[in-house]
PDB file of N, CA and C in Angstrom:
ATOM      1  N   LEU A   1      93.630  30.094-124.739  1.00 90.00           N
ATOM      2  CA  LEU A   1      93.110  28.785-126.250  1.00 90.00           C
ATOM      3  C   LEU A   1      92.036  28.993-125.313  1.00 90.00           C
ATOM      4  N   VAL A   2      92.004  28.745-123.505  1.00 93.00           N
ATOM      5  CA  VAL A   2      91.693  28.234-122.878  1.00 93.00           C
ATOM      6  C   VAL A   2      89.961  28.668-123.285  1.00 93.00           C
ATOM      7  N   THR A   3      90.002  30.043-122.524  1.00 95.00           N
ATOM      8  CA  THR A   3      88.535  30.785-123.554  1.00 95.00           C
ATOM      9  C   THR A   3      88.511  30.575-124.819  1.00 95.00           C
ATOM     10  N   GLY A   4      88.900  30.192-125.270  1.00 95.00           N
ATOM     11  CA  GLY A   4      88.495  29.578-126.662  1.00 95.00           C
ATOM     12  C   GLY A   4      87.174  28.756-126.270  1.00 95.00           C
ATOM     13  N   ILE A   5      87.877  28.077-126.182  1.00 96.00           N
ATOM     14  CA  ILE A   5      87.254  26.634-125.851  1.00 96.00           C
ATOM     15  C   ILE A   5      86.257  27.202-124.711  1.00 96.00           C
ATOM     16  N   VAL A   6      86.423  27.171-123.614  1.00 96.00           N
ATOM     17  CA  VAL A   6      85.122  27.240-123.003  1.00 96.00           C
ATOM     18  C   VAL A   6      84.131  28.770-123.572  1.00 96.00           C
ATOM     19  N   SER A   7      84.370  29.114-124.374  1.00 97.00           N
ATOM     20  CA  SER A   7      83.006  30.061-124.975  1.00 97.00           C
ATOM     21  C   SER A   7      82.285  28.958-126.095  1.00 97.00           C
ATOM     22  N   PHE A   8      83.415  28.489-126.101  1.00 97.00           N
ATOM     23  CA  PHE A   8      82.410  27.178-127.877  1.00 97.00           C
ATOM     24  C   PHE A   8      81.496  26.376-126.340  1.00 97.00           C
ATOM     25  N   LEU A   9      82.161  26.384-125.572  1.00 97.00           N
ATOM     26  CA  LEU A   9      81.694  25.415-124.371  1.00 97.00           C
ATOM     27  C   LEU A   9      79.922  26.195-124.451  1.00 97.00           C
ATOM     28  N   ILE A  10      80.324  27.038-124.109  1.00 97.00           N
ATOM     29  CA  ILE A  10      78.277  28.143-122.690  1.00 97.00           C
ATOM     30  C   ILE A  10      77.986  27.791-124.244  1.00 97.00           C
ATOM     31  N   LEU A  11      78.805  28.006-125.685  1.00 97.00           N
ATOM     32  CA  LEU A  11      77.683  28.558-126.864  1.00 97.00           C
ATOM     33  C   LEU A  11      76.828  27.096-127.109  1.00 97.00           C
ATOM     34  N   ILE A  12      77.207  26.168-127.554  1.00 97.00           N
ATOM     35  CA  ILE A  12      77.012  24.650-127.393  1.00 97.00           C
ATOM     36  C   ILE A  12      76.061  24.906-126.481  1.00 97.00           C
ATOM     37  N   ILE A  13      76.214  24.866-125.241  1.00 97.00           N
ATOM     38  CA  ILE A  13      75.308  24.891-123.948  1.00 97.00           C
ATOM     39  C   ILE A  13      73.810  24.772-124.684  1.00 97.00           C
ATOM     40  N   ALA A  14      74.308  26.651-124.460  1.00 96.00           N
ATOM     41  CA  ALA A  14      73.191  27.478-124.791  1.00 96.00           C
ATOM     42  C   ALA A  14      71.998  27.335-126.218  1.00 96.00           C
ATOM     43  N   GLY A  15      73.409  26.515-126.607  1.00 95.00           N
ATOM     44  CA  GLY A  15      72.449  26.612-128.225  1.00 95.00           C
ATOM     45  C   GLY A  15      71.347  25.484-128.480  1.00 95.00           C
ATOM     46  N   LEU A  16      71.837  24.471-127.116  1.00 95.00           N
ATOM     47  CA  LEU A  16      70.757  23.673-127.359  1.00 95.00           C
ATOM     48  C   LEU A  16      69.407  23.697-125.925  1.00 95.00           C
ATOM     49  N   TYR A  17      70.086  24.668-125.497  1.00 94.00           N
ATOM     50  CA  TYR A  17      68.914  24.970-124.286  1.00 94.00           C
ATOM     51  C   TYR A  17      68.179  25.918-125.303  1.00 94.00           C
ATOM     52  N   ILE A  18      68.138  26.521-125.677  1.00 93.00           N
ATOM     53  CA  ILE A  18      67.458  27.507-126.367  1.00 93.00           C
ATOM     54  C   ILE A  18      66.970  26.743-127.876  1.00 93.00           C
ATOM     55  N   SER A  19      67.329  25.773-128.444  1.00 92.00           N
ATOM     56  CA  SER A  19      66.880  24.673-129.335  1.00 92.00           C
ATOM     57  C   SER A  19      65.823  23.827-128.617  1.00 92.00           C
ATOM     58  N   HIS A  20      66.397  23.193-127.539  1.00 91.00           N
ATOM     59  CA  HIS A  20      64.870  22.068-127.061  1.00 91.00           C
ATOM     60  C   HIS A  20      63.448  23.549-126.220  1.00 91.00           C
ATOM     61  N   ARG A  21      64.209  24.608-126.468  1.00 93.00           N
ATOM     62  CA  ARG A  21      62.845  25.460-125.745  1.00 93.00           C
ATOM     63  C   ARG A  21      61.812  25.888-127.204  1.00 93.00           C
ATOM     64  N   VAL A  22      62.589  26.275-128.039  1.00 92.00           N
ATOM     65  CA  VAL A  22      61.303  26.623-129.438  1.00 92.00           C
ATOM     66  C   VAL A  22      61.545  25.036-129.877  1.00 92.00           C
ATOM     67  N   ALA A  23      62.230  23.863-130.296  1.00 93.00           N
ATOM     68  CA  ALA A  23      61.623  23.052-131.522  1.00 93.00           C
ATOM     69  C   ALA A  23      61.029  22.077-131.074  1.00 93.00           C
ATOM     70  N   GLY A  24      61.174  21.783-129.279  1.00 92.00           N
ATOM     71  CA  GLY A  24      60.315  21.145-128.119  1.00 92.00           C
ATOM     72  C   GLY A  24      58.421  21.617-128.289  1.00 92.00           C
ATOM     73  N   PRO A  25      58.129  22.532-128.202  1.00 94.00           N
ATOM     74  CA  PRO A  25      56.884  22.937-128.618  1.00 94.00           C
ATOM     75  C   PRO A  25      56.317  22.192-129.840  1.00 94.00           C
ATOM     76  N   LEU A  26      57.122  22.976-131.291  1.00 94.00           N
ATOM     77  CA  LEU A  26      56.625  22.669-131.583  1.00 94.00           C
ATOM     78  C   LEU A  26      56.747  21.257-132.350  1.00 94.00           C
ATOM     79  N   TYR A  27      57.364  20.194-132.139  1.00 95.00           N
ATOM     80  CA  TYR A  27      57.295  19.055-131.829  1.00 95.00           C
ATOM     81  C   TYR A  27      56.061  18.037-131.208  1.00 95.00           C
ATOM     82  N   ARG A  28      55.676  18.960-130.013  1.00 94.00           N
ATOM     83  CA  ARG A  28      54.984  18.305-129.247  1.00 94.00           C
ATOM     84  C   ARG A  28      53.888  18.953-130.239  1.00 94.00           C
ATOM     85  N   LEU A  29      53.402  20.111-130.591  1.00 95.00           N
ATOM     86  CA  LEU A  29      52.017  20.220-130.922  1.00 95.00           C
ATOM     87  C   LEU A  29      51.792  19.195-132.552  1.00 95.00           C
ATOM     88  N   HIS A  30      52.852  19.508-133.180  1.00 95.00           N
ATOM     89  CA  HIS A  30      53.038  18.979-134.197  1.00 95.00           C
ATOM     90  C   HIS A  30      52.617  17.465-133.787  1.00 95.00           C
ATOM     91  N   LYS A  31      53.062  16.380-133.125  1.00 95.00           N
ATOM     92  CA  LYS A  31      52.945  15.414-132.567  1.00 95.00           C
ATOM     93  C   LYS A  31      51.200  14.934-132.676  1.00 95.00           C
ATOM     94  N   HIS A  32      50.931  16.226-131.306  1.00 95.00           N
ATOM     95  CA  HIS A  32      49.740  16.306-130.851  1.00 95.00           C
ATOM     96  C   HIS A  32      48.668  16.723-132.164  1.00 95.00           C
ATOM     97  N   MET A  33      49.799  16.990-133.151  1.00 93.00           N
ATOM     98  CA  MET A  33      48.196  17.218-133.798  1.00 93.00           C
ATOM     99  C   MET A  33      47.322  16.249-134.778  1.00 93.00           C
ATOM    100  N   ASN A  34      48.601  15.560-135.180  1.00 94.00           N
ATOM    101  CA  ASN A  34      48.601  14.251-136.213  1.00 94.00           C
ATOM    102  C   ASN A  34      47.275  13.342-134.832  1.00 94.00           C
ATOM    103  N   ALA A  35      47.757  13.174-133.851  1.00 94.00           N
ATOM    104  CA  ALA A  35      46.879  12.052-132.941  1.00 94.00           C
ATOM    105  C   ALA A  35      45.801  12.562-132.847  1.00 94.00           C
ATOM    106  N   VAL A  36      45.581  14.108-132.572  1.00 92.00           N
ATOM    107  CA  VAL A  36      43.677  14.309-132.928  1.00 92.00           C
ATOM    108  C   VAL A  36      43.219  13.901-134.359  1.00 92.00           C
ATOM    109  N   ALA A  37      43.915  14.158-135.288  1.00 90.00           N
ATOM    110  CA  ALA A  37      43.136  14.155-136.796  1.00 90.00           C
ATOM    111  C   ALA A  37      43.086  11.853-136.657  1.00 90.00           C
ATOM    112  N   GLU A  38      43.852  11.133-136.582  1.00 92.00           N
ATOM    113  CA  GLU A  38      43.568   9.862-136.298  1.00 92.00           C
ATOM    114  C   GLU A  38      42.765   9.587-135.044  1.00 92.00           C
ATOM    115  N   GLY A  39      42.263  10.257-134.286  1.00 89.00           N
ATOM    116  CA  GLY A  39      41.706  10.287-133.315  1.00 89.00           C
ATOM    117  C   GLY A  39      41.457   9.558-132.140  1.00 89.00           C
ATOM    118  N   GLN A  40      43.258   9.696-131.855  1.00 91.00           N
ATOM    119  CA  GLN A  40      43.765   9.011-130.823  1.00 91.00           C
ATOM    120  C   GLN A  40      43.149   9.677-129.615  1.00 91.00           C
ATOM    121  N   THR A  41      43.206  11.676-129.725  1.00 85.00           N
ATOM    122  CA  THR A  41      43.162  11.646-128.122  1.00 85.00           C
ATOM    123  C   THR A  41      42.261  12.798-128.764  1.00 85.00           C
ATOM    124  N   SER A  42      41.822  13.509-127.801  1.00 83.00           N
ATOM    125  CA  SER A  42      40.970  14.414-127.816  1.00 83.00           C
ATOM    126  C   SER A  42      41.592  15.700-126.823  1.00 83.00           C
ATOM    127  N   ASN A  43      42.209  15.608-126.284  1.00 90.00           N
ATOM    128  CA  ASN A  43      42.951  16.225-124.778  1.00 90.00           C
ATOM    129  C   ASN A  43      43.182  17.487-125.600  1.00 90.00           C
ATOM    130  N   GLU A  44      43.412  18.654-124.563  1.00 92.00           N
ATOM    131  CA  GLU A  44      44.911  19.849-124.920  1.00 92.00           C
ATOM    132  C   GLU A  44      45.857  19.392-125.057  1.00 92.00           C
ATOM    133  N   VAL A  45      46.762  20.758-125.781  1.00 93.00           N
ATOM    134  CA  VAL A  45      48.306  19.965-125.861  1.00 93.00           C
ATOM    135  C   VAL A  45      48.740  20.818-124.529  1.00 93.00           C
ATOM    136  N   LYS A  46      49.723  20.735-123.934  1.00 92.00           N
ATOM    137  CA  LYS A  46      50.069  21.107-122.949  1.00 92.00           C
ATOM    138  C   LYS A  46      51.756  21.453-122.942  1.00 92.00           C
ATOM    139  N   PHE A  47      52.609  22.309-123.119  1.00 93.00           N
ATOM    140  CA  PHE A  47      53.817  22.962-123.319  1.00 93.00           C
ATOM    141  C   PHE A  47      54.416  22.873-121.656  1.00 93.00           C
ATOM    142  N   ARG A  48      55.756  22.491-121.357  1.00 90.00           N
ATOM    143  CA  ARG A  48      57.083  22.600-119.895  1.00 90.00           C
ATOM    144  C   ARG A  48      56.497  24.479-119.994  1.00 90.00           C
ATOM    145  N   ASN A  49      56.609  24.646-118.914  1.00 91.00           N
ATOM    146  CA  ASN A  49      56.451  26.243-118.222  1.00 91.00           C
ATOM    147  C   ASN A  49      57.384  26.683-118.827  1.00 91.00           C
ATOM    148  N   LYS A  50      58.620  26.666-119.162  1.00 89.00           N
ATOM    149  CA  LYS A  50      59.657  27.612-119.608  1.00 89.00           C
ATOM    150  C   LYS A  50      59.685  27.131-121.510  1.00 89.00           C
ATOM    151  N   ASP A  51      58.666  27.083-122.376  1.00 91.00           N
ATOM    152  CA  ASP A  51      58.783  26.334-123.418  1.00 91.00           C
ATOM    153  C   ASP A  51      58.728  27.608-124.042  1.00 91.00           C
ATOM    154  N   TYR A  52      59.414  28.587-125.371  1.00 93.00           N
ATOM    155  CA  TYR A  52      58.573  29.463-126.600  1.00 93.00           C
ATOM    156  C   TYR A  52      57.214  29.121-126.958  1.00 93.00           C
ATOM    157  N   PHE A  53      56.505  29.864-126.785  1.00 93.00           N
ATOM    158  CA  PHE A  53      55.179  29.808-127.623  1.00 93.00           C
ATOM    159  C   PHE A  53      54.219  29.035-126.863  1.00 93.00           C
ATOM    160  N   PRO A  54      53.818  29.795-125.545  1.00 93.00           N
ATOM    161  CA  PRO A  54      52.986  28.869-125.213  1.00 93.00           C
ATOM    162  C   PRO A  54      51.654  30.253-125.429  1.00 93.00           C
ATOM    163  N   GLU A  55      51.384  31.236-126.236  1.00 95.00           N
ATOM    164  CA  GLU A  55      50.080  31.706-127.172  1.00 95.00           C
ATOM    165  C   GLU A  55      50.062  30.349-128.108  1.00 95.00           C
ATOM    166  N   LEU A  56      50.410  29.465-128.726  1.00 94.00           N
ATOM    167  CA  LEU A  56      50.195  29.010-129.429  1.00 94.00           C
ATOM    168  C   LEU A  56      49.825  27.805-128.999  1.00 94.00           C
ATOM    169  N   ALA A  57      49.887  27.405-128.394  1.00 94.00           N
ATOM    170  CA  ALA A  57      49.760  26.195-127.438  1.00 94.00           C
ATOM    171  C   ALA A  57      48.062  26.390-127.120  1.00 94.00           C
ATOM    172  N   GLU A  58      47.717  27.834-126.857  1.00 95.00           N
ATOM    173  CA  GLU A  58      46.426  28.468-125.802  1.00 95.00           C
ATOM    174  C   GLU A  58      45.659  28.804-127.227  1.00 95.00           C
ATOM    175  N   ALA A  59      45.908  28.881-128.593  1.00 95.00           N
ATOM    176  CA  ALA A  59      45.450  29.326-129.401  1.00 95.00           C
ATOM    177  C   ALA A  59      44.523  27.413-129.935  1.00 95.00           C
ATOM    178  N   TYR A  60      45.264  26.783-130.163  1.00 94.00           N
ATOM    179  CA  TYR A  60      45.485  25.711-130.105  1.00 94.00           C
ATOM    180  C   TYR A  60      43.930  24.751-129.497  1.00 94.00           C
ATOM    181  N   ASN A  61      44.120  25.032-128.802  1.00 94.00           N
ATOM    182  CA  ASN A  61      44.026  24.824-127.789  1.00 94.00           C
ATOM    183  C   ASN A  61      42.513  25.279-127.414  1.00 94.00           C
ATOM    184  N   LYS A  62      41.849  26.248-127.725  1.00 95.00           N
ATOM    185  CA  LYS A  62      40.864  27.408-127.917  1.00 95.00           C
ATOM    186  C   LYS A  62      40.151  26.969-129.451  1.00 95.00           C
ATOM    187  N   GLN A  63      40.573  26.344-130.332  1.00 93.00           N
ATOM    188  CA  GLN A  63      40.595  26.186-131.400  1.00 93.00           C
ATOM    189  C   GLN A  63      40.012  24.838-131.436  1.00 93.00           C
ATOM    190  N   LEU A  64      39.963  23.850-130.390  1.00 90.00           N
ATOM    191  CA  LEU A  64      40.453  22.093-130.281  1.00 90.00           C
ATOM    192  C   LEU A  64      39.423  21.951-129.794  1.00 90.00           C
ATOM    193  N   LYS A  65      38.322  22.757-128.505  1.00 91.00           N
ATOM    194  CA  LYS A  65      37.489  23.287-127.922  1.00 91.00           C
ATOM    195  C   LYS A  65      36.447  23.563-128.816  1.00 91.00           C
ATOM    196  N   ARG A  66      36.314  24.491-129.734  1.00 91.00           N
ATOM    197  CA  ARG A  66      35.656  24.865-130.534  1.00 91.00           C
ATOM    198  C   ARG A  66      35.767  23.663-131.521  1.00 91.00           C
ATOM    199  N   LEU A  67      35.714  23.122-132.156  1.00 85.00           N
ATOM    200  CA  LEU A  67      35.353  21.606-133.169  1.00 85.00           C
ATOM    201  C   LEU A  67      34.968  21.181-132.444  1.00 85.00           C
ATOM    202  N   LYS A  68      35.069  21.006-130.524  1.00 81.00           N
ATOM    203  CA  LYS A  68      34.690  19.939-130.123  1.00 81.00           C
ATOM    204  C   LYS A  68      32.644  20.308-130.117  1.00 81.00           C
TER     205      LYS A  68
END
């Protein structure tokens, strides 16, 4: 029973960590793209150091520079 509870807690914590590292950058990029479309900003999008998909931010920033 204790092993099951500990395993469940580890899975929940790992799931939250991974989901924040995946969903966080996508949410940030979506929010930034909407802000650029509305003319609120023209800055580059930045992800946290350990976030997944850093190449997505680099490609978007490259595209944003080209459009300027």
